[in-house]
Coordinates of C-alpha atoms in Angstrom, one line a residue:
M1 CA 89.9 -134.3 -64.4
K2 CA 89.3 -138.6 -64.7
K3 CA 85.8 -138.7 -64.8
I4 CA 85.4 -135.1 -66.9
I5 CA 87.5 -138.0 -69.7
T6 CA 85.4 -140.4 -69.0
M7 CA 82.1 -138.6 -70.4
A8 CA 83.7 -137.1 -72.9
A9 CA 85.1 -140.4 -74.6
M10 CA 81.8 -142.1 -74.1
A11 CA 80.2 -139.4 -75.8
V12 CA 82.8 -139.1 -78.9
T13 CA 80.4 -142.2 -80.6
L14 CA 76.9 -139.2 -79.2
S15 CA 76.2 -136.6 -81.1
T16 CA 72.9 -134.7 -82.0
A17 CA 70.2 -137.4 -83.7
A18 CA 69.4 -140.1 -85.8
Q19 CA 69.0 -141.7 -89.0
D20 CA 71.0 -145.3 -89.4
T21 CA 69.4 -148.6 -90.0
Y22 CA 68.2 -149.2 -86.9
Q23 CA 66.0 -145.8 -86.1
S24 CA 64.5 -146.3 -89.8
A25 CA 63.8 -149.7 -90.0
Q26 CA 61.2 -149.2 -87.3
L27 CA 59.1 -146.9 -90.4
A28 CA 59.2 -150.1 -92.7
G29 CA 56.4 -152.7 -92.8
D30 CA 53.1 -152.8 -91.5
D31 CA 51.1 -154.0 -88.1
L32 CA 48.0 -155.8 -88.5
N33 CA 45.5 -153.3 -87.9
G34 CA 42.5 -152.0 -89.6
T35 CA 38.8 -153.1 -89.1
A36 CA 37.4 -155.7 -86.3
R37 CA 36.9 -158.0 -89.5
Y38 CA 39.7 -158.1 -91.4
V39 CA 42.2 -158.5 -88.0
G40 CA 40.0 -161.3 -86.4
M41 CA 40.5 -162.8 -89.8
G42 CA 44.2 -162.2 -89.7
G43 CA 44.3 -159.9 -92.8
A44 CA 44.1 -162.7 -94.9
M45 CA 41.2 -161.1 -96.8
E46 CA 43.5 -160.0 -100.0
A47 CA 41.6 -162.3 -102.4
L48 CA 38.2 -162.6 -100.6
G49 CA 37.9 -158.5 -100.1
A50 CA 34.6 -156.9 -99.3
D51 CA 36.7 -155.0 -96.8
L52 CA 37.7 -151.4 -96.3
S53 CA 41.4 -153.3 -95.0
T54 CA 41.8 -154.1 -97.8
M55 CA 42.1 -150.9 -99.7
G56 CA 45.7 -150.6 -98.2
T57 CA 46.8 -154.3 -99.0
N58 CA 45.1 -155.3 -101.7
P59 CA 42.8 -152.1 -103.5
A60 CA 40.9 -154.3 -106.0
G61 CA 39.6 -155.6 -102.7
I62 CA 37.4 -152.4 -102.8
G63 CA 35.9 -153.2 -106.3
M64 CA 33.8 -156.3 -104.6
F65 CA 31.9 -153.4 -102.7
R66 CA 28.3 -154.6 -104.1
K67 CA 26.6 -151.5 -102.0
S68 CA 28.4 -148.5 -100.0
Q69 CA 29.7 -149.1 -96.4
A70 CA 31.1 -147.2 -94.0
S71 CA 33.1 -147.8 -90.3
V72 CA 34.5 -146.6 -87.8
S73 CA 37.2 -148.9 -85.3
G74 CA 39.1 -148.6 -82.2
G75 CA 40.1 -150.5 -79.0
L76 CA 42.2 -151.0 -76.5
Q77 CA 46.0 -151.9 -76.3
V78 CA 48.1 -153.8 -73.8
F79 CA 51.6 -154.2 -73.4
G80 CA 53.8 -157.4 -71.9
G81 CA 57.3 -158.2 -72.4
N82 CA 60.4 -157.6 -70.7
Y83 CA 60.1 -153.9 -68.7
E84 CA 60.5 -152.9 -65.0
S85 CA 57.3 -150.9 -63.5
N86 CA 58.5 -148.7 -61.0
T87 CA 61.6 -146.9 -63.4
L88 CA 59.2 -147.4 -66.5
N89 CA 56.3 -145.5 -64.9
S90 CA 57.0 -143.0 -62.5
Y91 CA 60.5 -142.0 -64.8
L92 CA 60.0 -142.9 -68.5
D93 CA 56.4 -142.1 -67.9
G94 CA 55.3 -145.7 -69.9
K95 CA 51.7 -146.3 -69.9
K96 CA 50.4 -150.4 -69.8
T97 CA 47.0 -150.4 -71.4
T98 CA 46.6 -147.1 -74.0
G99 CA 43.3 -146.7 -75.9
S100 CA 43.5 -146.3 -79.6
F101 CA 42.0 -145.0 -82.6
D102 CA 42.5 -147.5 -85.1
Q103 CA 40.6 -146.7 -87.9
I104 CA 37.6 -145.1 -90.2
G105 CA 36.4 -144.9 -94.2
F106 CA 34.1 -145.5 -96.6
V107 CA 33.4 -146.4 -99.9
L108 CA 31.1 -145.3 -102.5
T109 CA 29.7 -148.1 -105.1
T110 CA 28.4 -146.8 -108.6
K111 CA 27.4 -149.3 -111.3
A112 CA 29.2 -149.0 -114.9
G113 CA 27.0 -152.0 -116.5
H114 CA 24.6 -154.8 -116.0
D115 CA 27.0 -156.6 -113.8
S116 CA 29.9 -154.2 -113.3
Y117 CA 30.6 -151.4 -111.0
L118 CA 33.2 -148.7 -110.3
N119 CA 34.2 -148.1 -106.8
F120 CA 35.6 -145.3 -105.2
G121 CA 37.1 -145.2 -101.4
F122 CA 38.5 -143.4 -99.1
N123 CA 40.2 -144.9 -95.6
F124 CA 42.4 -143.9 -92.6
H125 CA 44.3 -146.6 -90.2
K126 CA 47.6 -146.8 -88.1
S127 CA 49.7 -149.1 -90.7
K128 CA 52.6 -149.2 -87.6
N129 CA 52.2 -148.5 -83.9
F130 CA 55.1 -147.9 -82.0
N131 CA 53.8 -148.5 -78.7
Q132 CA 56.5 -150.3 -76.4
L133 CA 57.5 -151.0 -72.7
L134 CA 61.4 -151.8 -73.1
S135 CA 63.9 -153.4 -69.7
A136 CA 66.8 -155.2 -69.8
A137 CA 69.9 -155.8 -67.4
N138 CA 72.9 -157.8 -67.9
S139 CA 76.3 -157.3 -66.8
L140 CA 79.3 -156.5 -69.0
N141 CA 82.7 -158.2 -67.3
G142 CA 84.6 -155.1 -68.1
A143 CA 83.3 -154.2 -71.8
S144 CA 81.6 -150.4 -71.6
L145 CA 80.3 -147.8 -73.6
N146 CA 83.3 -145.5 -72.6
K147 CA 85.2 -148.1 -74.4
V148 CA 83.8 -147.6 -78.0
S149 CA 85.0 -144.4 -78.1
F150 CA 88.3 -144.4 -77.0
N151 CA 89.2 -147.4 -79.8
K152 CA 87.3 -144.2 -81.9
W153 CA 89.8 -142.0 -80.8
K154 CA 93.3 -144.3 -80.6
D155 CA 92.2 -144.5 -84.4
V156 CA 92.6 -141.2 -85.6
D157 CA 95.6 -139.5 -86.8
T158 CA 96.9 -137.8 -84.0
D159 CA 99.7 -135.9 -85.9
H160 CA 97.2 -133.0 -86.9
D161 CA 97.4 -129.5 -85.2
F162 CA 94.3 -130.1 -83.4
Y163 CA 93.2 -133.3 -82.8
E164 CA 89.6 -134.0 -84.1
P165 CA 88.0 -137.0 -85.6
S166 CA 88.3 -137.8 -89.6
Y167 CA 84.1 -138.3 -89.5
S168 CA 82.5 -137.0 -87.5
T169 CA 80.9 -134.2 -86.2
V170 CA 82.0 -131.4 -83.7
D171 CA 81.9 -132.8 -80.6
W172 CA 79.4 -131.4 -78.5
L173 CA 80.8 -132.2 -75.5
N174 CA 83.7 -130.2 -76.4
D175 CA 81.3 -126.4 -76.2
Q176 CA 79.8 -127.7 -73.3
L177 CA 81.5 -128.8 -71.1
V178 CA 85.7 -129.3 -70.9
N179 CA 87.7 -129.8 -74.4
P180 CA 89.7 -133.1 -72.9
Y181 CA 93.5 -131.1 -74.4
T182 CA 95.9 -129.1 -73.3
V183 CA 98.0 -126.9 -74.7
D184 CA 102.2 -127.1 -74.7
G185 CA 105.3 -124.5 -75.5
D186 CA 103.7 -124.6 -79.2
D187 CA 100.4 -123.0 -78.3
K188 CA 99.4 -126.4 -80.3
Y189 CA 96.9 -128.9 -78.6
V190 CA 97.7 -132.3 -77.4
S191 CA 95.0 -134.9 -76.4
S192 CA 94.9 -135.7 -72.6
F193 CA 92.7 -138.6 -73.5
N194 CA 94.8 -141.6 -72.7
S195 CA 92.9 -143.7 -70.6
Y196 CA 89.4 -146.0 -70.8
F197 CA 87.1 -147.3 -68.0
H198 CA 85.7 -151.1 -67.8
A199 CA 82.3 -151.3 -66.6
K200 CA 80.3 -154.2 -64.4
D201 CA 76.6 -154.2 -65.8
F202 CA 73.9 -151.8 -67.7
T203 CA 70.3 -151.0 -67.4
Q204 CA 68.2 -150.2 -70.2
H205 CA 64.6 -148.4 -70.4
Q206 CA 62.5 -146.9 -72.8
V207 CA 59.6 -146.2 -74.1
Q208 CA 58.1 -145.8 -77.4
S209 CA 54.9 -143.9 -77.9
G210 CA 53.5 -143.1 -81.2
Y211 CA 52.2 -143.7 -85.3
I212 CA 52.2 -144.0 -89.0
G213 CA 48.2 -142.8 -89.9
D214 CA 48.1 -143.9 -93.3
Y215 CA 45.8 -141.7 -95.6
D216 CA 44.6 -144.3 -98.5
F217 CA 42.6 -142.6 -101.5
N218 CA 41.3 -145.7 -103.9
I219 CA 39.7 -146.4 -106.9
S220 CA 39.1 -149.5 -108.4
G221 CA 36.3 -152.1 -110.1
N222 CA 35.1 -155.8 -111.8
I223 CA 34.3 -156.9 -115.5
H224 CA 31.6 -158.7 -115.2
N225 CA 32.1 -160.7 -111.3
R226 CA 34.9 -161.8 -113.1
I227 CA 38.3 -159.5 -112.6
Y228 CA 38.5 -156.6 -110.2
L229 CA 41.1 -154.4 -110.8
G230 CA 42.0 -151.5 -108.0
L231 CA 44.9 -148.3 -107.7
T232 CA 45.7 -146.9 -103.9
F233 CA 46.5 -143.8 -103.4
G234 CA 48.3 -143.6 -99.8
I235 CA 49.6 -140.8 -97.7
K236 CA 51.4 -142.3 -94.5
D237 CA 52.1 -139.2 -91.7
V238 CA 54.3 -140.6 -88.6
N239 CA 54.6 -139.4 -85.4
Y240 CA 57.4 -141.2 -83.2
E241 CA 57.9 -140.7 -80.0
S242 CA 60.4 -142.2 -77.8
R243 CA 63.1 -142.2 -74.3
S244 CA 65.3 -144.3 -72.7
L245 CA 66.9 -144.3 -69.7
Y246 CA 71.1 -146.3 -70.0
T247 CA 73.0 -146.6 -67.3
E248 CA 76.3 -148.1 -66.7
T249 CA 78.1 -149.0 -63.4
L250 CA 82.2 -147.9 -63.8
L251 CA 84.7 -149.9 -62.0
F252 CA 88.5 -148.7 -61.0
E253 CA 91.0 -150.2 -62.3
N254 CA 91.2 -152.7 -60.0
D255 CA 88.0 -154.0 -62.5
I256 CA 86.8 -154.5 -58.9
D257 CA 85.7 -151.7 -56.7
E258 CA 82.6 -149.2 -58.1
M259 CA 83.6 -145.6 -59.1
G260 CA 80.0 -144.2 -60.3
K261 CA 77.9 -144.4 -62.1
M262 CA 76.9 -143.5 -66.1
Y263 CA 73.8 -141.8 -67.4
L264 CA 72.1 -141.6 -70.8
D265 CA 69.0 -139.8 -71.0
D266 CA 68.0 -139.7 -74.9
S267 CA 64.0 -138.6 -75.6
R268 CA 63.7 -138.2 -79.3
R269 CA 60.9 -137.5 -81.9
I270 CA 60.8 -138.4 -85.9
T271 CA 58.0 -136.9 -88.0
G272 CA 57.3 -136.2 -91.3
T273 CA 55.0 -137.8 -94.3
G274 CA 55.4 -139.9 -97.2
F275 CA 53.3 -141.4 -100.5
N276 CA 52.7 -144.5 -101.9
V277 CA 50.8 -146.3 -104.9
K278 CA 49.3 -149.9 -104.7
F279 CA 48.3 -152.1 -107.4
G280 CA 46.2 -154.7 -107.3
A281 CA 43.9 -157.8 -108.9
I282 CA 41.5 -160.2 -108.3
V283 CA 40.8 -163.0 -110.7
R284 CA 37.8 -165.5 -110.8
P285 CA 39.2 -167.7 -112.7
V286 CA 36.2 -170.4 -113.4
D287 CA 32.6 -168.4 -113.7
D288 CA 30.6 -170.7 -111.7
S289 CA 33.5 -170.6 -108.6
P290 CA 34.2 -168.4 -106.0
F291 CA 37.3 -169.2 -105.9
R292 CA 39.6 -166.5 -106.5
I293 CA 43.6 -165.6 -107.0
G294 CA 44.8 -162.0 -105.4
A295 CA 47.7 -160.8 -106.7
Y296 CA 49.1 -157.0 -105.5
V297 CA 52.2 -155.0 -105.5
H298 CA 53.0 -152.0 -103.2
T299 CA 56.1 -149.4 -104.3
P300 CA 57.9 -147.9 -101.7
T301 CA 57.3 -145.2 -99.2
W302 CA 59.1 -142.4 -100.0
Y303 CA 59.6 -140.7 -96.9
K304 CA 61.2 -136.8 -96.0
L305 CA 61.5 -137.3 -92.3
T306 CA 62.4 -135.0 -89.7
T307 CA 64.0 -136.1 -86.3
S308 CA 65.1 -134.1 -83.3
N309 CA 66.6 -135.5 -79.8
Y310 CA 67.4 -133.5 -76.2
T311 CA 70.1 -135.8 -74.9
E312 CA 71.7 -135.6 -71.3
M313 CA 74.3 -137.6 -70.0
A314 CA 75.8 -137.4 -66.4
T315 CA 78.1 -139.0 -63.6
E316 CA 78.3 -140.1 -60.4
D317 CA 80.7 -140.4 -57.9
F318 CA 80.3 -143.3 -55.2
E319 CA 83.2 -141.7 -52.9
T320 CA 81.8 -138.1 -53.3
G321 CA 77.5 -138.1 -54.2
K322 CA 78.7 -135.5 -56.9
I323 CA 77.0 -135.4 -60.4
T324 CA 77.7 -134.0 -63.0
S325 CA 76.2 -134.0 -66.2
I326 CA 76.0 -132.3 -70.3
S327 CA 73.6 -131.8 -72.4
S328 CA 72.9 -131.7 -76.2
E329 CA 69.7 -131.3 -78.3
D330 CA 69.2 -130.9 -82.4
H331 CA 67.4 -132.3 -85.2
L332 CA 67.9 -133.6 -88.9
D333 CA 66.2 -133.8 -91.9
F334 CA 66.5 -136.5 -94.4
R335 CA 65.2 -139.3 -96.6
L336 CA 63.6 -142.5 -96.4
N337 CA 62.8 -144.8 -99.1
T338 CA 61.4 -148.2 -98.1
P339 CA 61.5 -151.8 -99.8
W340 CA 58.9 -153.2 -102.9
L341 CA 57.0 -155.1 -101.4
F342 CA 54.8 -158.1 -103.4
G343 CA 51.7 -160.1 -102.8
V344 CA 49.8 -163.6 -103.7
S345 CA 46.5 -164.6 -101.8
L346 CA 43.9 -166.8 -102.0
G347 CA 40.2 -166.7 -101.1
H348 CA 37.0 -169.5 -101.0
T349 CA 33.8 -169.1 -100.0
I350 CA 31.0 -172.0 -98.6
G351 CA 27.5 -171.3 -100.1
N352 CA 26.5 -168.0 -97.6
V353 CA 28.7 -170.6 -94.5
A354 CA 32.5 -170.0 -94.5
A355 CA 35.1 -168.2 -95.8
I356 CA 39.0 -168.8 -96.2
G357 CA 42.0 -167.3 -96.7
A358 CA 45.3 -167.2 -96.9
T359 CA 47.9 -164.4 -97.9
Y360 CA 52.0 -164.2 -98.9
E361 CA 54.0 -161.3 -98.4
Y362 CA 57.7 -160.6 -99.9
S363 CA 59.9 -157.7 -98.9
D364 CA 63.3 -157.2 -98.9
Y365 CA 63.9 -155.0 -96.4
G366 CA 67.8 -155.1 -97.2
S367 CA 66.8 -152.6 -99.8
L368 CA 66.1 -149.8 -97.6
D369 CA 67.5 -146.4 -98.6
N370 CA 68.8 -144.1 -95.9
R371 CA 68.8 -140.4 -98.2
V372 CA 70.6 -137.3 -97.2
I373 CA 69.3 -134.3 -98.3
D374 CA 71.7 -132.6 -101.0
E375 CA 72.8 -128.2 -100.3
D376 CA 70.0 -126.3 -100.9
Y377 CA 71.3 -125.1 -103.3
Y378 CA 73.2 -125.9 -106.2
Y379 CA 74.8 -124.9 -109.8
D380 CA 73.7 -126.1 -113.4
S381 CA 76.3 -125.3 -115.6
W382 CA 73.6 -125.6 -118.5
Y383 CA 72.3 -122.6 -117.1
D384 CA 75.3 -121.3 -115.5
D385 CA 72.8 -120.4 -112.6
Y386 CA 72.1 -122.1 -108.9
Y387 CA 69.0 -123.0 -107.9
Y388 CA 67.4 -124.7 -105.2
G389 CA 67.8 -128.0 -104.3
G390 CA 65.9 -128.4 -101.1
D391 CA 64.6 -132.0 -102.2
R392 CA 67.7 -133.1 -103.7
S393 CA 68.6 -136.6 -102.1
T394 CA 71.5 -138.7 -102.3
S395 CA 72.1 -142.2 -100.9
D396 CA 74.4 -142.9 -97.8
K397 CA 76.0 -145.3 -99.3
A398 CA 78.1 -146.2 -96.3
M399 CA 75.0 -146.8 -94.1
K400 CA 73.2 -148.5 -97.2
R401 CA 76.4 -151.1 -97.0
N402 CA 75.1 -151.9 -93.1
T403 CA 71.7 -151.8 -93.7
E404 CA 72.3 -154.8 -96.6
K405 CA 73.9 -156.9 -94.0
S406 CA 71.8 -155.8 -91.3
L407 CA 68.4 -156.0 -92.6
Q408 CA 66.6 -158.5 -94.8
G409 CA 64.1 -160.2 -96.9
V410 CA 60.9 -160.7 -94.5
H411 CA 58.5 -163.4 -95.0
T412 CA 54.4 -163.1 -94.1
L413 CA 52.5 -165.9 -94.0
R414 CA 48.2 -164.5 -93.2
L415 CA 45.7 -167.6 -92.5
G416 CA 41.9 -166.6 -91.9
A417 CA 38.8 -168.4 -91.5
E418 CA 35.0 -166.9 -91.4
L419 CA 32.6 -169.1 -89.9
K420 CA 28.7 -167.7 -89.9
L421 CA 26.5 -169.6 -86.8
C422 CA 22.7 -167.4 -88.2
P423 CA 23.0 -165.2 -91.0
E424 CA 23.5 -162.3 -88.6
V425 CA 26.6 -163.4 -86.8
A426 CA 29.9 -165.0 -87.2
L427 CA 32.6 -166.5 -86.1
R428 CA 36.8 -165.3 -86.8
F429 CA 39.6 -166.7 -86.7
G430 CA 43.6 -165.8 -87.8
Y431 CA 47.5 -166.2 -87.5
N432 CA 50.2 -164.8 -88.8
Y433 CA 53.5 -165.4 -89.1
V434 CA 56.1 -163.4 -90.0
S435 CA 60.1 -164.0 -90.5
P436 CA 63.1 -161.6 -88.5
K437 CA 63.5 -158.7 -90.1
Y438 CA 67.2 -158.4 -88.5
S439 CA 69.6 -160.7 -89.8
E440 CA 72.2 -162.6 -86.9
F441 CA 74.6 -160.8 -88.2
G442 CA 73.1 -157.5 -87.6
C443 CA 74.9 -154.4 -85.5
R444 CA 74.5 -150.9 -85.1
D445 CA 78.0 -149.8 -85.7
T446 CA 78.9 -147.2 -84.9
D447 CA 82.6 -147.0 -86.9
I448 CA 80.5 -146.0 -90.1
P449 CA 81.9 -143.7 -92.7
S450 CA 78.2 -142.2 -92.0
Q451 CA 75.9 -139.1 -91.7
G452 CA 73.7 -141.6 -89.8
V453 CA 76.7 -142.5 -87.6
E454 CA 77.4 -138.8 -87.2
F455 CA 74.0 -137.5 -85.7
A456 CA 73.4 -140.7 -83.4
S457 CA 72.8 -140.1 -80.1
T458 CA 71.8 -143.3 -78.4
A459 CA 74.4 -146.4 -79.9
A460 CA 71.7 -149.9 -78.2
Y461 CA 69.8 -151.9 -80.5
T462 CA 67.7 -154.9 -80.7
N463 CA 67.9 -157.9 -83.1
W464 CA 64.3 -158.7 -83.1
K465 CA 63.5 -162.3 -84.2
D466 CA 60.5 -163.8 -86.1
T467 CA 56.9 -162.4 -84.6
N468 CA 53.4 -164.4 -84.5
R469 CA 50.4 -164.2 -84.4
F470 CA 46.7 -164.8 -82.6
T471 CA 44.0 -163.8 -83.7
C472 CA 40.0 -164.0 -83.4
G473 CA 36.6 -162.7 -83.1
I474 CA 33.1 -162.4 -83.7
G475 CA 30.8 -160.1 -86.1
Y476 CA 26.9 -159.0 -86.2
A477 CA 24.8 -157.8 -88.4
K478 CA 21.3 -156.5 -88.9
G479 CA 19.9 -154.0 -91.4
P480 CA 22.0 -151.7 -92.4
F481 CA 24.2 -151.8 -89.0
S482 CA 27.2 -154.0 -88.0
I483 CA 29.2 -154.1 -85.1
D484 CA 32.6 -157.0 -85.1
V485 CA 34.9 -157.4 -82.0
A486 CA 38.5 -159.4 -82.7
Y487 CA 41.1 -159.4 -79.7
K488 CA 44.9 -160.2 -81.5
Y489 CA 47.9 -161.0 -79.5
S490 CA 51.1 -161.8 -80.8
Q491 CA 55.0 -161.9 -79.6
T492 CA 58.2 -161.0 -81.0
N493 CA 61.4 -161.5 -79.2
G494 CA 65.4 -160.6 -79.9
D495 CA 68.2 -159.9 -78.4
F496 CA 69.3 -156.7 -77.2
Y497 CA 73.1 -155.1 -77.3
P498 CA 73.7 -151.9 -75.2
F499 CA 76.1 -150.9 -77.9
Y500 CA 78.7 -152.3 -80.8
D501 CA 82.1 -152.2 -80.9
G502 CA 83.0 -155.6 -82.6
I503 CA 84.3 -158.7 -81.0
G504 CA 88.7 -158.0 -81.2
K505 CA 88.6 -154.3 -83.4
G506 CA 91.1 -151.9 -83.1
E507 CA 93.6 -152.5 -79.8
Y508 CA 90.5 -153.4 -77.0
T509 CA 87.8 -156.7 -77.3
N510 CA 84.6 -154.8 -76.2
N511 CA 81.7 -157.0 -76.8
P512 CA 78.9 -156.7 -75.0
G513 CA 77.1 -159.9 -75.1
A514 CA 73.4 -159.8 -76.4
T515 CA 70.1 -159.9 -73.6
S516 CA 67.2 -161.6 -74.2
V517 CA 64.1 -159.7 -74.4
S518 CA 60.9 -160.2 -76.0
D519 CA 58.1 -157.5 -77.3
K520 CA 54.2 -159.1 -76.0
R521 CA 50.6 -156.8 -77.7
H522 CA 47.1 -158.3 -77.0
Q523 CA 44.9 -155.3 -78.8
L524 CA 40.4 -156.0 -78.3
L525 CA 39.7 -153.7 -80.9
M526 CA 36.0 -153.3 -82.6
T527 CA 34.2 -152.0 -85.4
L528 CA 31.1 -150.0 -86.3
G529 CA 29.7 -150.4 -89.4
F530 CA 26.7 -149.2 -91.7
R531 CA 25.6 -150.1 -94.7
F532 CA 23.9 -147.3 -97.3

């Protein structure tokens, strides 16, 4: 009975789906991806323009095309960092190297006057690649996921006839295993949960896959080759999958002997669509100089998403070898609004020999807004009738406070240069710096009275730090055809936490500490282009 209660206790914080700060933060922001020329120059082309990838950053860059063009891009990605290959490959089916179809698009140019053009374009590219392999392991020194649940049970008012958490959905364990209660002589439920367990250590293995695909539709043009304006309407398609295996070694009351293990196997999928609008301008302030200044703004992406999961929890008794398991699956529809984004850029060309660019962007991730979809029907007092309200949503205010604490403003700097070795061949180099999205004090707090907590099936989170990207590339163009190749290396370090319970919160201190992890990525990209 003690082990059964252990499982029930550990799962009080784990229900059936996810919609919280850390899950949603993965959907905000873009990777550096697109055409090989754009990637090879570090993406610093928002003032230089004339590349299909600028359709998704500064739409005015498409206004610089003088000939129609089409391109298609794809390549390979290799993932490194912290991972344990045996578990990730054999059990979680993790792949270190994957192929990727990254971009396809075109622009059609039409002359609108003596020295003015009106251009139309479409471009698909993967703005976010979720592929990641992650492993973490560390000692817990007595802390445990079990204690997180115990603290929540202790905080609940137990004077009621039926013991139930004040802000949680019905514990799915009650329906699938054993309800941890006894019945007294008056047929009232009395909690039999009165203990918790320490843990010796933990391991976490996770494999992520999927992408966000951007479908951009652009109209742009120029006025006398001095002022370039552009507008892009974007549709985003989310395809996210994750499989994780979390393990704790539980101890007997003497905190020395190992009692058994707890396993939490979680599979998650997030799908849905969103849309945004981007405005941009590029100006040549001096008539006889190629120096350019660009500026642009992106509205939030307004998402409607569905998250679903299958979660299995098991305990293993070292003495008997018996394994007891339970499982649950569910889904949740929700909305998510990402932050606004603002960017400025500079660009300059030196004859037909060189081009240099610099871009700065800012976005306040603390304004990320998880939203709860209201009931399907609502009452309109003016018309004295009920109406369908499936598209109505309200901000999850409790989760928003956690978002404001855990996420922060992000500064992005992109630098790039291109050097022509001869009219047909160009070399490219680039660098990106992206400041941390997560605050030093950020946490995935499972004690928030929020829908995002009620529908959580895991407790682990990572506070990723700043990102550094280094790029290079080479291009060859002859007549209407071009071929470009780029290489990108990026690295992000982070602090992994198996759970959060606050330092000294409640009756029991339960601080697991941070484990250092890293995410290293190599990308090889090729683009085939045709001008017509």
